[in-house]
C-alpha positions as a LaTeX table, in Angstrom:
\begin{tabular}{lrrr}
\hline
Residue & $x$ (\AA) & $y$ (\AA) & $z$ (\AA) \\
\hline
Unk1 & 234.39 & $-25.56$ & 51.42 \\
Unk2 & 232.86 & $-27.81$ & 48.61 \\
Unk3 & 231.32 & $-31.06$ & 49.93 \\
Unk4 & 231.09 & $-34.08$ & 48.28 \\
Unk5 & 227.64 & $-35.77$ & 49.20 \\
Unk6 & 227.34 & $-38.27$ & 46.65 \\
Unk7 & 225.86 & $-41.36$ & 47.65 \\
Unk8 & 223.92 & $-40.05$ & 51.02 \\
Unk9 & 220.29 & $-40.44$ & 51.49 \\
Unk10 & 219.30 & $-37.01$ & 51.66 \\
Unk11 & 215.14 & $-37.53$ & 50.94 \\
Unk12 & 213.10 & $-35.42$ & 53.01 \\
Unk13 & 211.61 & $-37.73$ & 56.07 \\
Unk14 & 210.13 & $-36.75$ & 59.05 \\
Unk15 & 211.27 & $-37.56$ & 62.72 \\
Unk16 & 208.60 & $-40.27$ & 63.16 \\
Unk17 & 209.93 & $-42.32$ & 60.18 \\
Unk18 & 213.51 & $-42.04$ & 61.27 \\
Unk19 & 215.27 & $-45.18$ & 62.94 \\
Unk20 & 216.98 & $-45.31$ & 65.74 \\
Unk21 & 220.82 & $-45.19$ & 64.83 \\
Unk22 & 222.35 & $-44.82$ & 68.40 \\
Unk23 & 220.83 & $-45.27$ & 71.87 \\
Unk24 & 223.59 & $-44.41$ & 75.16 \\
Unk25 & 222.30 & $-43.91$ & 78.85 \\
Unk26 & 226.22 & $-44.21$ & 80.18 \\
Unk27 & 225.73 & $-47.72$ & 81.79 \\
Unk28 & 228.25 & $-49.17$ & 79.43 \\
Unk29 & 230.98 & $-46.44$ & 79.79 \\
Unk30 & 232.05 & $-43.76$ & 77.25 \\
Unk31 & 233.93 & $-45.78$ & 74.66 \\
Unk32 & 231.94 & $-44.55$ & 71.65 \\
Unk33 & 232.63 & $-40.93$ & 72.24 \\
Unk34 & 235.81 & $-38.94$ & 71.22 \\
Unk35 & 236.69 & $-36.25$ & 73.82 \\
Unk36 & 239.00 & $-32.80$ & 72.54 \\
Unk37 & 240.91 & $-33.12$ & 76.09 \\
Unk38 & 239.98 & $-36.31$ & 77.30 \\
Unk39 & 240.74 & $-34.81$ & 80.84 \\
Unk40 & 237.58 & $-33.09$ & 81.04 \\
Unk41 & 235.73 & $-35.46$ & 80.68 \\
Unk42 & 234.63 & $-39.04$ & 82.85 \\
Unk43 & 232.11 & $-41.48$ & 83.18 \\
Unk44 & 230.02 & $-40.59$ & 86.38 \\
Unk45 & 228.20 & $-42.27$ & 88.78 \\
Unk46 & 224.77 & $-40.19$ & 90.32 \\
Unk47 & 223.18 & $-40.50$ & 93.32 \\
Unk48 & 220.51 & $-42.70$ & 92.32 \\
Unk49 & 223.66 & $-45.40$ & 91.16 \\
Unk50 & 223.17 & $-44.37$ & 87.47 \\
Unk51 & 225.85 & $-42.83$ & 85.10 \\
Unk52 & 225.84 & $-39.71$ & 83.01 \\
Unk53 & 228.49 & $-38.36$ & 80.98 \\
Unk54 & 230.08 & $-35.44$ & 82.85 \\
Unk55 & 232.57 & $-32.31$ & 81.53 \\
Unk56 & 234.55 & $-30.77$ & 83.79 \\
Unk57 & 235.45 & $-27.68$ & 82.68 \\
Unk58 & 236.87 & $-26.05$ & 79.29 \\
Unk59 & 238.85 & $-28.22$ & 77.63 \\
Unk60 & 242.62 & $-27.73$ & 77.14 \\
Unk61 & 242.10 & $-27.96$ & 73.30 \\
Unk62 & 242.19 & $-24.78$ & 71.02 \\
Unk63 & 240.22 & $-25.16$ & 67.83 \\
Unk64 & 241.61 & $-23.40$ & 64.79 \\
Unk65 & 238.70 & $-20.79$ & 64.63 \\
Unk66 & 236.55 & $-19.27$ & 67.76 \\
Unk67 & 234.11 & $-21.94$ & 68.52 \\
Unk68 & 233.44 & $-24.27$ & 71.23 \\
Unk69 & 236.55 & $-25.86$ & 73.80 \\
Unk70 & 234.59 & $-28.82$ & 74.95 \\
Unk71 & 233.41 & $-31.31$ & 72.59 \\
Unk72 & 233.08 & $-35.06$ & 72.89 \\
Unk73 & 232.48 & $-36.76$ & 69.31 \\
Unk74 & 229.88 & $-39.54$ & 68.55 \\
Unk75 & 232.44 & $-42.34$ & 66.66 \\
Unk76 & 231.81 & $-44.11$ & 63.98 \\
Unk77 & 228.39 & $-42.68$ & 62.81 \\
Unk78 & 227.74 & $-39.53$ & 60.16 \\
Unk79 & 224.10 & $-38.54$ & 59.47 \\
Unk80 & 222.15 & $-36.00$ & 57.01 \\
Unk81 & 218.76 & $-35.98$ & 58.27 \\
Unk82 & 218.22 & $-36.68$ & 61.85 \\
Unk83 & 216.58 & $-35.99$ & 65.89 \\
Unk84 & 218.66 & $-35.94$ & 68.66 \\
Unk85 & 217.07 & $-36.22$ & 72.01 \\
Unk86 & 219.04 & $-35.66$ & 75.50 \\
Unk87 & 219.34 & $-34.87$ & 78.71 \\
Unk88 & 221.38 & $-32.23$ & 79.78 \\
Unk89 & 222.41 & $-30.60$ & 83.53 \\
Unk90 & 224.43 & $-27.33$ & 84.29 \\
Unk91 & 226.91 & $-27.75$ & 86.64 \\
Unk92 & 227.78 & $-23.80$ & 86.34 \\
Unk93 & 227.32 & $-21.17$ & 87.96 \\
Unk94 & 224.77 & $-18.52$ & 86.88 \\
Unk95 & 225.74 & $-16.13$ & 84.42 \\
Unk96 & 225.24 & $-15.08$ & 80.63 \\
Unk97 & 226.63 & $-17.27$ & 79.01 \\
Unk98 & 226.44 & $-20.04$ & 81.07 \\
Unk99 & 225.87 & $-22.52$ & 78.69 \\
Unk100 & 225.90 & $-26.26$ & 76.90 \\
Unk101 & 226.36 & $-27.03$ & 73.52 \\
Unk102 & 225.31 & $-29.72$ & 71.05 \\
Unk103 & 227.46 & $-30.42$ & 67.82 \\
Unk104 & 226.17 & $-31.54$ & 64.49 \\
Unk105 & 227.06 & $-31.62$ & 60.44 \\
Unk106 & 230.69 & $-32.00$ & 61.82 \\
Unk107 & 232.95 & $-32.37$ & 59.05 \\
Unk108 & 236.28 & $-31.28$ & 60.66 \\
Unk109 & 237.71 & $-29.15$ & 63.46 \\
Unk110 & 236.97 & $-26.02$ & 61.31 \\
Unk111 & 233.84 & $-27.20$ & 59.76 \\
Unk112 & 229.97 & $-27.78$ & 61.59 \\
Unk113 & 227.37 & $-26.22$ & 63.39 \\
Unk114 & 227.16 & $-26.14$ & 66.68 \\
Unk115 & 223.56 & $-24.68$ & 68.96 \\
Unk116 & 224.78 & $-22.71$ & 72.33 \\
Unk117 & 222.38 & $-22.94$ & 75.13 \\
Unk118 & 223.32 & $-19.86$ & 76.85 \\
Unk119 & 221.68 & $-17.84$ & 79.39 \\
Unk120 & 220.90 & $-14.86$ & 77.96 \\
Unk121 & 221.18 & $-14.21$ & 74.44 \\
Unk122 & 223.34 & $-11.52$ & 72.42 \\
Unk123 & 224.89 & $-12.16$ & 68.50 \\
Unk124 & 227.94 & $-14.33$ & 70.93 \\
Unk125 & 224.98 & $-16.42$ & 73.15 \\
Unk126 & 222.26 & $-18.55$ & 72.52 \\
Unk127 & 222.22 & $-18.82$ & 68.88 \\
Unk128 & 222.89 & $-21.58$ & 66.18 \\
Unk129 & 226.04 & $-21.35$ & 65.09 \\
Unk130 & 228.25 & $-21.99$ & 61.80 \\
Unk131 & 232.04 & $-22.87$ & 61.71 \\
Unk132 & 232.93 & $-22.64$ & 58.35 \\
Unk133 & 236.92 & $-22.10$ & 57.95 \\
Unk134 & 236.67 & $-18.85$ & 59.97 \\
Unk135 & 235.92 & $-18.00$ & 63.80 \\
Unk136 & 231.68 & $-18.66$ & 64.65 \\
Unk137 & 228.59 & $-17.06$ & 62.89 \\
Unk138 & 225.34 & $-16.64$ & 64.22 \\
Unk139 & 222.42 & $-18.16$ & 61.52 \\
Unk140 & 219.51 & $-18.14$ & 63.74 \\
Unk141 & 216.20 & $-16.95$ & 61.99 \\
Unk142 & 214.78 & $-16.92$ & 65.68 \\
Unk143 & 215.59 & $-17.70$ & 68.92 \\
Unk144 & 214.37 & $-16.79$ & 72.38 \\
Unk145 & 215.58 & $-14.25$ & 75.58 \\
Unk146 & 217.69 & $-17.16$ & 76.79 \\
Unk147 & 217.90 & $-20.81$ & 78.04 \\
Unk148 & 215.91 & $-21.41$ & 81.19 \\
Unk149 & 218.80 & $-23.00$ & 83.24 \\
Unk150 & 217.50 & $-24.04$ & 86.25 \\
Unk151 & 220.67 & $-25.35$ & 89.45 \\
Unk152 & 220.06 & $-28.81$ & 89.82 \\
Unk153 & 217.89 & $-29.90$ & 87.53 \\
Unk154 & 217.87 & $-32.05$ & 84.37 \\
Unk155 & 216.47 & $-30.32$ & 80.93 \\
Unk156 & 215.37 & $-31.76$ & 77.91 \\
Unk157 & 216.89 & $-31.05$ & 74.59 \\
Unk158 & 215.98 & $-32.02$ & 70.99 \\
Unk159 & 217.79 & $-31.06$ & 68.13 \\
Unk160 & 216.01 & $-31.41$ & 64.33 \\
Unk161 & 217.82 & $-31.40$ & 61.37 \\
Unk162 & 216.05 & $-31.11$ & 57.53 \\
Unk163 & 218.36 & $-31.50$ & 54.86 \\
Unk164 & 216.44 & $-31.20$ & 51.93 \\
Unk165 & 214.84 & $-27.63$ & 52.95 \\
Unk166 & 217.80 & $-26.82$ & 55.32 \\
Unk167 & 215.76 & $-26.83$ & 58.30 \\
Unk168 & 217.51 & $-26.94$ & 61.82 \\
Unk169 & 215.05 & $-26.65$ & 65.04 \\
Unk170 & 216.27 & $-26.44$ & 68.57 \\
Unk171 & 213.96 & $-27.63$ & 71.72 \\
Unk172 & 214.68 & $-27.13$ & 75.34 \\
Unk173 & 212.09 & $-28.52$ & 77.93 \\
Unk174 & 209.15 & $-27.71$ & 75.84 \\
Unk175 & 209.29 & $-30.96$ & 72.95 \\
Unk176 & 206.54 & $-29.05$ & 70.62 \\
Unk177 & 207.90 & $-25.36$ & 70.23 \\
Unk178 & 211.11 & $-24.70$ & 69.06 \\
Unk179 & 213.55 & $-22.03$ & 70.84 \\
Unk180 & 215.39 & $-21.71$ & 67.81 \\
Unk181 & 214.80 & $-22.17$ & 64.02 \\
Unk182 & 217.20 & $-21.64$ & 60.96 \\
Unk183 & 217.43 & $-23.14$ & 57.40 \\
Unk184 & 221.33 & $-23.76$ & 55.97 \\
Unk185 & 222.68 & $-26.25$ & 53.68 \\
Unk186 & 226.07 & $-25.27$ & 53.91 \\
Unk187 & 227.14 & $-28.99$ & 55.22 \\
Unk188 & 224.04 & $-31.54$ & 54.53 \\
Unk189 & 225.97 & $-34.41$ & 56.70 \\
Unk190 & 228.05 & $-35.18$ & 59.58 \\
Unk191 & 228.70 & $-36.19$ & 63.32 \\
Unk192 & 227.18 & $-35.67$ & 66.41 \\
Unk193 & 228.54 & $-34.11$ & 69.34 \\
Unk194 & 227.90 & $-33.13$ & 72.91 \\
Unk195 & 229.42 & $-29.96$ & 74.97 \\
Unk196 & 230.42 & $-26.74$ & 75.95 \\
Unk197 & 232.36 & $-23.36$ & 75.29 \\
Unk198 & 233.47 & $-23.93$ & 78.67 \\
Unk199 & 231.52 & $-24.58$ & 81.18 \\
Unk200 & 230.80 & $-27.75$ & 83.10 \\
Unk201 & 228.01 & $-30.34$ & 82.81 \\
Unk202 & 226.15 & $-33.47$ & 82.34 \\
Unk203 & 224.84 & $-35.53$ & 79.54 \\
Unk204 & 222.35 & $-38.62$ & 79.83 \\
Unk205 & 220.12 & $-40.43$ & 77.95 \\
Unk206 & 221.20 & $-39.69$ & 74.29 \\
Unk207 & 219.16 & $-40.91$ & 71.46 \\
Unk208 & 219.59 & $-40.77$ & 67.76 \\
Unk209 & 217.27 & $-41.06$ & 64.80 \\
Unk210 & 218.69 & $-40.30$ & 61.72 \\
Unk211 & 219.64 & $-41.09$ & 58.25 \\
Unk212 & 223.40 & $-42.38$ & 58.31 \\
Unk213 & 225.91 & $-42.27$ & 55.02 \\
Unk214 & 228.36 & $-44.85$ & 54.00 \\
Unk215 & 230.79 & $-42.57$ & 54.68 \\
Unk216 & 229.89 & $-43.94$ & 58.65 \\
Unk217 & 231.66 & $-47.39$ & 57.90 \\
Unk218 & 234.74 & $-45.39$ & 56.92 \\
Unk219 & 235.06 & $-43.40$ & 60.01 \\
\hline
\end{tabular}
């Protein structure tokens, strides 16, 4: 697939210089995000009275290529370089690939990257992934023995991407050490999204630094 990238800011910066672009903790509802199904998912209330975004289960959607059910797209904002920071709960069971997904350099249904969270990993689970007009391909460099799910409990993820060197770095819990590294330039700009292959969960506290495009005001 040949991008056209003309006009984006793709300097190298680093996360610190980065400006916020998007801040969402749920307590205004979920109108900025576009659901596959929007069945899945709902705006819901926790015990302590706050709200998280919560998927309920794999999607009734079927992309065009193996890759993730569940995703909920960020509107109306692209990026090339950026940080995403999150929180993120399992609501499933334990198993392999139990798992949670974030979205990123989405250009279309059959074109992004996506990062699995999965319990264990194998070349299916736990990798960073490439959709690129045919079913998934693992591109991790490195990664660990799995994602530390814990029942009940709220994890930290951070997601850095690099354009100008291709650099993508995945975080869970630990904010210094990344889990998983890789360098690809295959798609230097895109959205955001939150998820899952199919599993349930939910997402709070979402924040954005990046470098956005033009091509934002024309979403």
């Amino acid at each position: 697939m040949t991008l056209c990238v003309g006009g984006l800011p793709l300097q190298p910066t680093h996360a610190e210089e980065l400006p916020v672009v998007y801040e969402d903790d749920f307590e205004q509802g979920v109108e900025r995000w576009q659901p596959t199904d929007p069945a899945k998912w709902e705006l819901a209330k926790l015990p302590d009275g706050s709200h998280a975004y919560k998927l309920l289960g794999k999607s009734d959607y079927a992309p065009p290529h193996r890759s993730p059910h569940s995703i909920s797209l960020l509107k109306d904002l692209v990026v090339g370089d950026f940080e995403l920071t999150a929180r993120v709960q399992t609501l499933q069971t334990s198993r392999g690939h139990r798992d949670m997904c974030v979205i990123f350099g989405y250009q279309d249904p059959a074109n992004f990257y996506y990062v699995h969270l999965g319990q264990k990993t194998d070349p299916h689970a736990n990798q960073i992934f490439i959709v690129n007009d045919a079913p998934r391909v693992a591109i991790s460099e490195s990664t660990n023995a799995g994602t530390p799910w814990k029942d009940e409990t709220w994890h930290q993820v951070k997601v850095v991407r690099r354009v100008a060197d291709g650099t993508i770095e995945i975080y869970f819990d630990d904010m210094d050490k990344p889990q998983m590294v890789t360098h690809n330039r295959e798609f230097t700009w895109g959205q955001i999204g939150l998820g899952s292959f199919d599993d349930l969960g939910l997402w709070d506290d979402v924040v954005i630094r990046g470098t956005t495009s033009v091509e934002s005001q024309s979403k």
